[in-house]
Coordinates of C-alpha atoms in Angstrom, one line a residue:
X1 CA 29.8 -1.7 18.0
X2 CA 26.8 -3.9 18.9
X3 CA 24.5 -0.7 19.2
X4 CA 25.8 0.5 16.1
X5 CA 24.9 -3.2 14.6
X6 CA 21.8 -3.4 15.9
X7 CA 20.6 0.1 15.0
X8 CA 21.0 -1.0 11.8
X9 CA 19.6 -3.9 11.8
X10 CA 16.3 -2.3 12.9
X11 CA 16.4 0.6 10.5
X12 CA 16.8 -2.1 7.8
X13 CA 13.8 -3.9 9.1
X14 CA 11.4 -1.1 9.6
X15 CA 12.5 0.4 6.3
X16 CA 11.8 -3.0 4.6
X17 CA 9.0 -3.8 7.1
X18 CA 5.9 -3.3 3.8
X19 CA 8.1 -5.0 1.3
X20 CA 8.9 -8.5 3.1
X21 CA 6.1 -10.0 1.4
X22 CA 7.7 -13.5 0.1
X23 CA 11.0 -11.8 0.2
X24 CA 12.4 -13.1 3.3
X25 CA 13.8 -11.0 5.9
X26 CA 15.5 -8.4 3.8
X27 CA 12.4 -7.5 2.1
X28 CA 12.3 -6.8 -2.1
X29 CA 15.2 -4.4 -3.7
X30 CA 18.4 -4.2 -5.3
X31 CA 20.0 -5.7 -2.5
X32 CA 17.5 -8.3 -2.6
X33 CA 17.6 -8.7 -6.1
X34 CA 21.0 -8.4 -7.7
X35 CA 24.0 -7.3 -5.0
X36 CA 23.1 -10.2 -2.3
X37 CA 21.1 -12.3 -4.4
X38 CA 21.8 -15.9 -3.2
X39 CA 22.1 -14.4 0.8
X40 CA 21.9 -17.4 3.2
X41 CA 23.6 -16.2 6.3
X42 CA 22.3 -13.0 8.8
X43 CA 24.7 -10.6 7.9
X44 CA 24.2 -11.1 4.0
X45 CA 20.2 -10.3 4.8
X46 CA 21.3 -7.5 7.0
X47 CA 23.3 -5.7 4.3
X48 CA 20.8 -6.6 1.5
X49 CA 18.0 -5.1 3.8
X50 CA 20.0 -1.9 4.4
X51 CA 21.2 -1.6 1.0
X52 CA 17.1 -2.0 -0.3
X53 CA 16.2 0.4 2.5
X54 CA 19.3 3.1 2.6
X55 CA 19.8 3.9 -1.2
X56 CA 15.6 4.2 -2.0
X57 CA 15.6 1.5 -4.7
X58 CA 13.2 -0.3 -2.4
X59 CA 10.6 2.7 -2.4
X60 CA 10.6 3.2 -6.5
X61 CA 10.5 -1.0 -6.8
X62 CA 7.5 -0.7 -4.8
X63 CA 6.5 1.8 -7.0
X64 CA 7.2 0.5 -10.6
X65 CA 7.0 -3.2 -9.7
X66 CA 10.1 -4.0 -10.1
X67 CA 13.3 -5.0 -8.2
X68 CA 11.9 -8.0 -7.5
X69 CA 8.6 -6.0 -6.0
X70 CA 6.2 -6.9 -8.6
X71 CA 3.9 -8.4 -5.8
X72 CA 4.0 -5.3 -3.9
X73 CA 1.3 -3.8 -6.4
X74 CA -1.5 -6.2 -4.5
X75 CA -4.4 -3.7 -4.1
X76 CA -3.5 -2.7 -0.4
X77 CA 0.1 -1.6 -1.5
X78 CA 2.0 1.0 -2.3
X79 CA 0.4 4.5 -2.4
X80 CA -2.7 3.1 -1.8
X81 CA -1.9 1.2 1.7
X82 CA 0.1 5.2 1.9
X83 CA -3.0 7.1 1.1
X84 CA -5.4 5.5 3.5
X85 CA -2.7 5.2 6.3
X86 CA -2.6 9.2 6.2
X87 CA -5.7 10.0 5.3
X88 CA -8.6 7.0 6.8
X89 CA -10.4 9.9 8.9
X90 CA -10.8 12.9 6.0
X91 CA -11.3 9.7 4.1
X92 CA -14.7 9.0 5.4
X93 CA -15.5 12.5 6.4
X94 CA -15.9 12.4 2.5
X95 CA -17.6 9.5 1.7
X96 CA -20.1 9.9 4.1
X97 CA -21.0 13.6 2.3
X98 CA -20.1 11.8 -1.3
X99 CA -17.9 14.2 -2.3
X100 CA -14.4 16.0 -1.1
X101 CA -11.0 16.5 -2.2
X102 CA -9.9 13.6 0.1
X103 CA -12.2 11.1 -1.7
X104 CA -11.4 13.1 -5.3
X105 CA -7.9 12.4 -4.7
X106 CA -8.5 8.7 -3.7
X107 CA -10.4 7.8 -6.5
X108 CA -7.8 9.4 -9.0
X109 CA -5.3 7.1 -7.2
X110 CA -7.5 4.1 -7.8
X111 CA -7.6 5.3 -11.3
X112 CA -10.8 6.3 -11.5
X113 CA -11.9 8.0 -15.0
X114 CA -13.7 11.5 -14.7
X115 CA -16.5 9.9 -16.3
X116 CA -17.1 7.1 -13.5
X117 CA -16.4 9.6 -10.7
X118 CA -19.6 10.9 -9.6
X119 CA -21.1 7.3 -9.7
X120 CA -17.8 6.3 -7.5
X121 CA -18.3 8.8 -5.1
X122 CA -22.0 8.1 -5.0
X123 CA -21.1 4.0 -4.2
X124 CA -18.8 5.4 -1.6
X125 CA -21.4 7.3 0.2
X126 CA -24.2 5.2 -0.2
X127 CA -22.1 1.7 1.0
X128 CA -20.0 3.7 3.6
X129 CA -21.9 1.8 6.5
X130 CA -20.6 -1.3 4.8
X131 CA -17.0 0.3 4.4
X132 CA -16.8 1.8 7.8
X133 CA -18.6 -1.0 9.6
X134 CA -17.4 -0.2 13.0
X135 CA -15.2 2.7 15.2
X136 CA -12.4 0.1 15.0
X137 CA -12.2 0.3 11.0
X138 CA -8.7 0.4 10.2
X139 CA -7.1 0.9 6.5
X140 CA -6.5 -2.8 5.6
X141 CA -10.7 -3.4 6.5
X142 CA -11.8 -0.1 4.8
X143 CA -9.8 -1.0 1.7
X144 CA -11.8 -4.3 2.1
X145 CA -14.9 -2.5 2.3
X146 CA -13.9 -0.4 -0.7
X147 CA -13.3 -3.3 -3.1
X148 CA -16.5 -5.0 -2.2
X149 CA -18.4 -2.2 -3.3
X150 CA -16.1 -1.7 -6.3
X151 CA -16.5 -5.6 -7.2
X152 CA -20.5 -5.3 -6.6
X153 CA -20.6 -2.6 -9.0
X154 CA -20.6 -3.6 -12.5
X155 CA -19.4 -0.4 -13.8
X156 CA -16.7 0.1 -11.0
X157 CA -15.6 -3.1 -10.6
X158 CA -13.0 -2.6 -13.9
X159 CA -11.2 -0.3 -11.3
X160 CA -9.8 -3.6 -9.0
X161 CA -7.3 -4.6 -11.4

Protein backbone atom coordinates (compact mmCIF):
# COMPACT_ATOMS: atom_id res chain seq x y z
CA UNK A 1 0.00 0.00 0.00
CA UNK A 2 2.81 2.49 0.69
CA UNK A 3 4.36 1.84 -2.89
CA UNK A 4 1.16 2.12 -4.39
CA UNK A 5 0.85 5.66 -2.28
CA UNK A 6 3.89 6.82 -3.09
CA UNK A 7 3.85 6.01 -6.87
CA UNK A 8 1.24 8.20 -6.90
CA UNK A 9 2.47 10.72 -5.21
CA UNK A 10 5.34 11.10 -7.69
CA UNK A 11 3.33 10.75 -10.77
CA UNK A 12 1.24 13.62 -9.34
CA UNK A 13 4.35 15.63 -8.87
CA UNK A 14 6.12 15.07 -12.10
CA UNK A 15 2.82 15.46 -13.93
CA UNK A 16 2.32 18.83 -12.13
CA UNK A 17 6.09 19.50 -11.89
CA UNK A 18 5.62 22.85 -14.91
CA UNK A 19 2.45 24.05 -13.34
CA UNK A 20 3.50 24.54 -9.56
CA UNK A 21 4.26 28.00 -10.25
CA UNK A 22 2.45 29.86 -7.12
CA UNK A 23 0.16 27.02 -6.87
CA UNK A 24 1.62 25.14 -4.05
CA UNK A 25 2.42 21.57 -4.25
CA UNK A 26 -0.50 20.34 -6.23
CA UNK A 27 0.32 22.56 -9.07
CA UNK A 28 -2.75 24.66 -11.16
CA UNK A 29 -6.06 22.50 -12.29
CA UNK A 30 -9.41 21.44 -11.49
CA UNK A 31 -8.27 19.81 -8.56
CA UNK A 32 -6.55 22.79 -7.69
CA UNK A 33 -9.15 25.02 -8.52
CA UNK A 34 -12.65 23.73 -7.73
CA UNK A 35 -12.70 19.80 -6.27
CA UNK A 36 -9.94 20.54 -3.37
CA UNK A 37 -10.01 24.07 -3.34
CA UNK A 38 -9.29 25.07 0.34
CA UNK A 39 -6.67 21.68 0.65
CA UNK A 40 -4.58 22.23 3.78
CA UNK A 41 -3.47 18.72 4.73
CA UNK A 42 -0.96 16.20 2.44
CA UNK A 43 -3.44 13.98 1.27
CA UNK A 44 -5.93 16.73 0.09
CA UNK A 45 -2.71 18.13 -2.12
CA UNK A 46 -2.04 14.68 -3.15
CA UNK A 47 -5.48 13.94 -4.63
CA UNK A 48 -5.77 17.54 -6.03
CA UNK A 49 -2.34 16.97 -7.81
CA UNK A 50 -3.44 13.62 -9.19
CA UNK A 51 -6.83 14.71 -10.08
CA UNK A 52 -5.01 18.05 -12.18
CA UNK A 53 -2.47 15.57 -13.60
CA UNK A 54 -4.65 12.13 -14.22
CA UNK A 55 -7.89 13.56 -16.00
CA UNK A 56 -5.62 16.30 -18.47
CA UNK A 57 -7.42 19.40 -17.21
CA UNK A 58 -4.07 20.52 -16.06
CA UNK A 59 -2.51 20.21 -19.76
CA UNK A 60 -5.55 22.36 -21.58
CA UNK A 61 -5.45 24.94 -18.35
CA UNK A 62 -1.95 25.39 -19.31
CA UNK A 63 -3.04 25.76 -22.52
CA UNK A 64 -6.14 28.22 -22.42
CA UNK A 65 -5.11 29.94 -19.24
CA UNK A 66 -7.37 28.92 -17.24
CA UNK A 67 -8.08 26.51 -14.30
CA UNK A 68 -6.44 28.65 -12.27
CA UNK A 69 -3.22 28.49 -14.88
CA UNK A 70 -3.43 31.93 -16.17
CA UNK A 71 0.26 32.47 -15.08
CA UNK A 72 1.34 29.54 -16.87
CA UNK A 73 1.27 31.65 -20.25
CA UNK A 74 4.68 33.59 -18.92
CA UNK A 75 6.74 33.57 -22.13
CA UNK A 76 8.80 30.34 -21.27
CA UNK A 77 5.55 28.24 -20.85
CA UNK A 78 3.50 26.13 -22.31
CA UNK A 79 4.20 25.05 -25.96
CA UNK A 80 6.88 27.32 -26.11
CA UNK A 81 9.06 25.94 -22.94
CA UNK A 82 7.56 22.39 -25.22
CA UNK A 83 8.90 23.56 -28.44
CA UNK A 84 12.36 24.46 -27.41
CA UNK A 85 12.65 21.44 -24.99
CA UNK A 86 12.30 19.15 -28.16
CA UNK A 87 13.65 20.99 -30.60
CA UNK A 88 16.87 23.47 -29.03
CA UNK A 89 19.41 21.64 -31.41
CA UNK A 90 17.42 21.80 -35.08
CA UNK A 91 16.56 25.02 -33.37
CA UNK A 92 19.84 26.70 -33.96
CA UNK A 93 20.84 24.55 -36.82
CA UNK A 94 18.23 27.05 -38.35
CA UNK A 95 19.01 30.09 -37.04
CA UNK A 96 22.42 29.96 -37.68
CA UNK A 97 21.45 29.37 -41.70
CA UNK A 98 18.27 32.01 -41.16
CA UNK A 99 15.90 29.91 -42.42
CA UNK A 100 14.36 26.14 -41.84
CA UNK A 101 11.23 24.51 -41.00
CA UNK A 102 12.39 24.27 -37.30
CA UNK A 103 12.69 28.08 -36.96
CA UNK A 104 9.47 28.53 -39.47
CA UNK A 105 7.61 26.58 -37.07
CA UNK A 106 8.93 28.45 -34.03
CA UNK A 107 8.20 31.76 -35.13
CA UNK A 108 4.57 30.75 -36.10
CA UNK A 109 4.36 29.59 -32.48
CA UNK A 110 5.53 32.95 -31.20
CA UNK A 111 2.99 34.35 -33.47
CA UNK A 112 4.92 35.67 -35.88
CA UNK A 113 2.92 37.33 -39.03
CA UNK A 114 4.10 36.21 -42.56
CA UNK A 115 4.90 39.61 -43.15
CA UNK A 116 7.53 39.98 -40.21
CA UNK A 117 9.00 36.53 -40.95
CA UNK A 118 11.90 36.94 -43.04
CA UNK A 119 13.03 39.95 -40.90
CA UNK A 120 12.53 37.46 -37.76
CA UNK A 121 14.52 34.93 -39.16
CA UNK A 122 17.12 37.39 -40.30
CA UNK A 123 17.38 38.72 -36.30
CA UNK A 124 17.64 35.09 -35.43
CA UNK A 125 20.54 34.50 -37.59
CA UNK A 126 22.34 37.52 -37.31
CA UNK A 127 22.03 37.70 -33.12
CA UNK A 128 22.42 33.82 -32.83
CA UNK A 129 25.97 34.32 -31.16
CA UNK A 130 24.02 36.40 -28.57
CA UNK A 131 21.21 33.55 -28.33
CA UNK A 132 23.47 30.65 -28.26
CA UNK A 133 26.22 32.26 -26.21
CA UNK A 134 27.88 29.13 -25.12
CA UNK A 135 27.76 24.95 -25.63
CA UNK A 136 25.98 24.95 -22.30
CA UNK A 137 22.88 27.00 -23.80
CA UNK A 138 19.91 25.46 -22.47
CA UNK A 139 16.10 26.36 -23.48
CA UNK A 140 15.27 28.72 -20.51
CA UNK A 141 18.77 30.91 -21.66
CA UNK A 142 17.99 30.63 -25.42
CA UNK A 143 14.46 31.74 -24.88
CA UNK A 144 16.33 34.60 -22.97
CA UNK A 145 18.47 35.20 -25.82
CA UNK A 146 15.42 35.11 -28.08
CA UNK A 147 13.45 37.88 -26.37
CA UNK A 148 16.36 40.15 -26.14
CA UNK A 149 16.62 40.26 -29.65
CA UNK A 150 12.82 40.41 -30.10
CA UNK A 151 12.74 43.45 -27.42
CA UNK A 152 15.86 45.21 -29.26
CA UNK A 153 13.92 45.06 -32.34
CA UNK A 154 11.41 47.72 -32.83
CA UNK A 155 9.45 45.85 -35.31
CA UNK A 156 9.65 42.38 -33.41
CA UNK A 157 9.45 43.44 -30.19
CA UNK A 158 5.20 43.50 -30.49
CA UNK A 159 5.75 39.63 -30.58
CA UNK A 160 6.77 39.48 -26.49
CA UNK A 161 3.34 39.98 -25.40
Amino acid sequence: MKKLALSLVLAGMSATSFAAGGHGPAGCGLGTEYVFKNADTWYEHVMAATTNGTSGNQTFGMTSGTLGCEDANSPLSGSVAVFLNENLEPLAVDMAKGDGETLDAFASLMGVKPEDKALFNAEMKQNFDQIFASAEVTPTTAHEGITSVLANSQELSKYLG
